[in-house]
Amino acid sequence: MPSRPYKDLVIYGCFVLNRLVADLGIDLYQEGLEAKLDAILPRQQGISKEQVKREIKSNHFMTERVLEALVKEGHVTVEQVEGHYRVRITRAGVMHIRQYNAFYRKIYQEQIRDHYRFTKAPFWLQE
C-alpha cells in the first residue's frame, strides 16, 4: 500500500486560507478584488478551531501549530468569543493565497489531490 503524501505547515495553511476564502463566497481571482475587501472582510463569519481541524484533517496539536503560523504571518486572526474561537482571514491572507495558489498547486499537487479526494475543492483549485 503506497504511503500518503507528507503535509507540512505550508500546505495546511493553504487549505485553511482557501477554505476561508471559499466561505466568503467570492471569486478569488476576480478583477478589483483588493478594492472590495474592505466591504467583504468585516462581514465574514469565520470558522471555528474545530472546523480548521476538520479542514486540515489533523489533530489538535497540528491545528494549533497551523493557526499560530497563520497568525504570525498576519494571514488570519483568532478571536475568542464566549468560550469559542473564531478564525477569520485578513486582507494579507486573501492577497497571499491569491498570489501563491498557483505555486502551491505546482509544488503540492499530490498533497492537494489527496486532500480533496473525498470533498469538493474550491473551484479555483479544481483541475
JSON list of N, CA and C in Angstrom, two decimals, residues 77-109:
[
{"chain": "A", "resi": 77, "resn": "THR", "atom": "N", "xyz": [-6.83, 36.02, 11.83]},
{"chain": "A", "resi": 77, "resn": "THR", "atom": "CA", "xyz": [-6.95, 36.42, 13.23]},
{"chain": "A", "resi": 77, "resn": "THR", "atom": "C", "xyz": [-7.73, 35.31, 13.93]},
{"chain": "A", "resi": 78, "resn": "VAL", "atom": "N", "xyz": [-7.45, 35.13, 15.21]},
{"chain": "A", "resi": 78, "resn": "VAL", "atom": "CA", "xyz": [-8.18, 34.16, 16.02]},
{"chain": "A", "resi": 78, "resn": "VAL", "atom": "C", "xyz": [-8.73, 34.93, 17.21]},
{"chain": "A", "resi": 79, "resn": "GLU", "atom": "N", "xyz": [-10.04, 34.93, 17.32]},
{"chain": "A", "resi": 79, "resn": "GLU", "atom": "CA", "xyz": [-10.71, 35.69, 18.36]},
{"chain": "A", "resi": 79, "resn": "GLU", "atom": "C", "xyz": [-11.52, 34.74, 19.23]},
{"chain": "A", "resi": 80, "resn": "GLN", "atom": "N", "xyz": [-11.43, 34.95, 20.55]},
{"chain": "A", "resi": 80, "resn": "GLN", "atom": "CA", "xyz": [-12.23, 34.13, 21.46]},
{"chain": "A", "resi": 80, "resn": "GLN", "atom": "C", "xyz": [-13.48, 34.91, 21.84]},
{"chain": "A", "resi": 81, "resn": "VAL", "atom": "N", "xyz": [-14.64, 34.31, 21.56]},
{"chain": "A", "resi": 81, "resn": "VAL", "atom": "CA", "xyz": [-15.92, 34.93, 21.87]},
{"chain": "A", "resi": 81, "resn": "VAL", "atom": "C", "xyz": [-16.76, 33.92, 22.63]},
{"chain": "A", "resi": 82, "resn": "GLU", "atom": "N", "xyz": [-17.12, 34.26, 23.86]},
{"chain": "A", "resi": 82, "resn": "GLU", "atom": "CA", "xyz": [-17.96, 33.39, 24.69]},
{"chain": "A", "resi": 82, "resn": "GLU", "atom": "C", "xyz": [-17.43, 31.96, 24.76]},
{"chain": "A", "resi": 83, "resn": "GLY", "atom": "N", "xyz": [-16.13, 31.81, 24.94]},
{"chain": "A", "resi": 83, "resn": "GLY", "atom": "CA", "xyz": [-15.53, 30.49, 25.09]},
{"chain": "A", "resi": 83, "resn": "GLY", "atom": "C", "xyz": [-15.28, 29.75, 23.80]},
{"chain": "A", "resi": 84, "resn": "HIS", "atom": "N", "xyz": [-15.62, 30.35, 22.67]},
{"chain": "A", "resi": 84, "resn": "HIS", "atom": "CA", "xyz": [-15.41, 29.72, 21.37]},
{"chain": "A", "resi": 84, "resn": "HIS", "atom": "C", "xyz": [-14.44, 30.56, 20.56]},
{"chain": "A", "resi": 85, "resn": "TYR", "atom": "N", "xyz": [-13.69, 29.91, 19.71]},
{"chain": "A", "resi": 85, "resn": "TYR", "atom": "CA", "xyz": [-12.72, 30.60, 18.88]},
{"chain": "A", "resi": 85, "resn": "TYR", "atom": "C", "xyz": [-13.27, 30.78, 17.47]},
{"chain": "A", "resi": 86, "resn": "ARG", "atom": "N", "xyz": [-13.04, 31.96, 16.89]},
{"chain": "A", "resi": 86, "resn": "ARG", "atom": "CA", "xyz": [-13.41, 32.26, 15.51]},
{"chain": "A", "resi": 86, "resn": "ARG", "atom": "C", "xyz": [-12.13, 32.61, 14.75]},
{"chain": "A", "resi": 87, "resn": "VAL", "atom": "N", "xyz": [-11.92, 31.92, 13.67]},
{"chain": "A", "resi": 87, "resn": "VAL", "atom": "CA", "xyz": [-10.76, 32.15, 12.81]},
{"chain": "A", "resi": 87, "resn": "VAL", "atom": "C", "xyz": [-11.26, 32.91, 11.59]},
{"chain": "A", "resi": 88, "resn": "ARG", "atom": "N", "xyz": [-10.65, 34.07, 11.34]},
{"chain": "A", "resi": 88, "resn": "ARG", "atom": "CA", "xyz": [-11.05, 34.90, 10.20]},
{"chain": "A", "resi": 88, "resn": "ARG", "atom": "C", "xyz": [-9.83, 35.25, 9.36]},
{"chain": "A", "resi": 89, "resn": "ILE", "atom": "N", "xyz": [-10.02, 35.31, 8.07]},
{"chain": "A", "resi": 89, "resn": "ILE", "atom": "CA", "xyz": [-8.94, 35.66, 7.16]},
{"chain": "A", "resi": 89, "resn": "ILE", "atom": "C", "xyz": [-8.76, 37.18, 7.12]},
{"chain": "A", "resi": 90, "resn": "THR", "atom": "N", "xyz": [-7.54, 37.62, 6.94]},
{"chain": "A", "resi": 90, "resn": "THR", "atom": "CA", "xyz": [-7.22, 39.03, 6.84]},
{"chain": "A", "resi": 90, "resn": "THR", "atom": "C", "xyz": [-7.02, 39.41, 5.37]},
{"chain": "A", "resi": 91, "resn": "ARG", "atom": "N", "xyz": [-6.91, 40.68, 5.13]},
{"chain": "A", "resi": 91, "resn": "ARG", "atom": "CA", "xyz": [-6.59, 41.16, 3.78]},
{"chain": "A", "resi": 91, "resn": "ARG", "atom": "C", "xyz": [-5.28, 40.53, 3.31]},
{"chain": "A", "resi": 92, "resn": "ALA", "atom": "N", "xyz": [-4.28, 40.50, 4.19]},
{"chain": "A", "resi": 92, "resn": "ALA", "atom": "CA", "xyz": [-2.99, 39.90, 3.84]},
{"chain": "A", "resi": 92, "resn": "ALA", "atom": "C", "xyz": [-3.15, 38.42, 3.49]},
{"chain": "A", "resi": 93, "resn": "GLY", "atom": "N", "xyz": [-4.03, 37.72, 4.20]},
{"chain": "A", "resi": 93, "resn": "GLY", "atom": "CA", "xyz": [-4.27, 36.31, 3.92]},
{"chain": "A", "resi": 93, "resn": "GLY", "atom": "C", "xyz": [-4.91, 36.09, 2.56]},
{"chain": "A", "resi": 94, "resn": "VAL", "atom": "N", "xyz": [-5.89, 36.93, 2.23]},
{"chain": "A", "resi": 94, "resn": "VAL", "atom": "CA", "xyz": [-6.54, 36.81, 0.92]},
{"chain": "A", "resi": 94, "resn": "VAL", "atom": "C", "xyz": [-5.53, 37.08, -0.18]},
{"chain": "A", "resi": 95, "resn": "MET", "atom": "N", "xyz": [-4.75, 38.15, -0.04]},
{"chain": "A", "resi": 95, "resn": "MET", "atom": "CA", "xyz": [-3.81, 38.50, -1.09]},
{"chain": "A", "resi": 95, "resn": "MET", "atom": "C", "xyz": [-2.69, 37.46, -1.20]},
{"chain": "A", "resi": 96, "resn": "HIS", "atom": "N", "xyz": [-2.29, 36.89, -0.06]},
{"chain": "A", "resi": 96, "resn": "HIS", "atom": "CA", "xyz": [-1.26, 35.85, -0.07]},
{"chain": "A", "resi": 96, "resn": "HIS", "atom": "C", "xyz": [-1.73, 34.63, -0.86]},
{"chain": "A", "resi": 97, "resn": "ILE", "atom": "N", "xyz": [-2.92, 34.13, -0.53]},
{"chain": "A", "resi": 97, "resn": "ILE", "atom": "CA", "xyz": [-3.37, 32.90, -1.19]},
{"chain": "A", "resi": 97, "resn": "ILE", "atom": "C", "xyz": [-3.68, 33.17, -2.66]},
{"chain": "A", "resi": 98, "resn": "ARG", "atom": "N", "xyz": [-4.12, 34.38, -2.96]},
{"chain": "A", "resi": 98, "resn": "ARG", "atom": "CA", "xyz": [-4.36, 34.73, -4.36]},
{"chain": "A", "resi": 98, "resn": "ARG", "atom": "C", "xyz": [-3.06, 34.70, -5.16]},
{"chain": "A", "resi": 99, "resn": "GLN", "atom": "N", "xyz": [-2.01, 35.23, -4.55]},
{"chain": "A", "resi": 99, "resn": "GLN", "atom": "CA", "xyz": [-0.71, 35.30, -5.24]},
{"chain": "A", "resi": 99, "resn": "GLN", "atom": "C", "xyz": [-0.02, 33.94, -5.33]},
{"chain": "A", "resi": 100, "resn": "TYR", "atom": "N", "xyz": [-0.12, 33.13, -4.29]},
{"chain": "A", "resi": 100, "resn": "TYR", "atom": "CA", "xyz": [0.69, 31.91, -4.22]},
{"chain": "A", "resi": 100, "resn": "TYR", "atom": "C", "xyz": [-0.05, 30.61, -4.51]},
{"chain": "A", "resi": 101, "resn": "ASN", "atom": "N", "xyz": [-1.36, 30.64, -4.78]},
{"chain": "A", "resi": 101, "resn": "ASN", "atom": "CA", "xyz": [-2.09, 29.40, -5.05]},
{"chain": "A", "resi": 101, "resn": "ASN", "atom": "C", "xyz": [-1.49, 28.63, -6.22]},
{"chain": "A", "resi": 102, "resn": "ALA", "atom": "N", "xyz": [-1.11, 29.32, -7.29]},
{"chain": "A", "resi": 102, "resn": "ALA", "atom": "CA", "xyz": [-0.53, 28.63, -8.46]},
{"chain": "A", "resi": 102, "resn": "ALA", "atom": "C", "xyz": [0.77, 27.93, -8.05]},
{"chain": "A", "resi": 103, "resn": "PHE", "atom": "N", "xyz": [1.56, 28.59, -7.23]},
{"chain": "A", "resi": 103, "resn": "PHE", "atom": "CA", "xyz": [2.80, 27.99, -6.73]},
{"chain": "A", "resi": 103, "resn": "PHE", "atom": "C", "xyz": [2.49, 26.76, -5.89]},
{"chain": "A", "resi": 104, "resn": "TYR", "atom": "N", "xyz": [1.54, 26.88, -4.96]},
{"chain": "A", "resi": 104, "resn": "TYR", "atom": "CA", "xyz": [1.17, 25.74, -4.11]},
{"chain": "A", "resi": 104, "resn": "TYR", "atom": "C", "xyz": [0.65, 24.57, -4.95]},
{"chain": "A", "resi": 105, "resn": "ARG", "atom": "N", "xyz": [-0.15, 24.89, -5.96]},
{"chain": "A", "resi": 105, "resn": "ARG", "atom": "CA", "xyz": [-0.68, 23.83, -6.82]},
{"chain": "A", "resi": 105, "resn": "ARG", "atom": "C", "xyz": [0.43, 23.10, -7.56]},
{"chain": "A", "resi": 106, "resn": "LYS", "atom": "N", "xyz": [1.44, 23.81, -7.94]},
{"chain": "A", "resi": 106, "resn": "LYS", "atom": "CA", "xyz": [2.56, 23.21, -8.67]},
{"chain": "A", "resi": 106, "resn": "LYS", "atom": "C", "xyz": [3.42, 22.35, -7.74]},
{"chain": "A", "resi": 107, "resn": "ILE", "atom": "N", "xyz": [3.77, 22.89, -6.61]},
{"chain": "A", "resi": 107, "resn": "ILE", "atom": "CA", "xyz": [4.68, 22.21, -5.67]},
{"chain": "A", "resi": 107, "resn": "ILE", "atom": "C", "xyz": [3.97, 21.10, -4.89]},
{"chain": "A", "resi": 108, "resn": "TYR", "atom": "N", "xyz": [2.72, 21.33, -4.49]},
{"chain": "A", "resi": 108, "resn": "TYR", "atom": "CA", "xyz": [1.99, 20.40, -3.62]},
{"chain": "A", "resi": 108, "resn": "TYR", "atom": "C", "xyz": [0.85, 19.68, -4.34]},
{"chain": "A", "resi": 109, "resn": "GLN", "atom": "N", "xyz": [0.99, 19.47, -5.63]},
{"chain": "A", "resi": 109, "resn": "GLN", "atom": "CA", "xyz": [-0.08, 18.88, -6.43]},
{"chain": "A", "resi": 109, "resn": "GLN", "atom": "C", "xyz": [-0.60, 17.56, -5.84]}
]
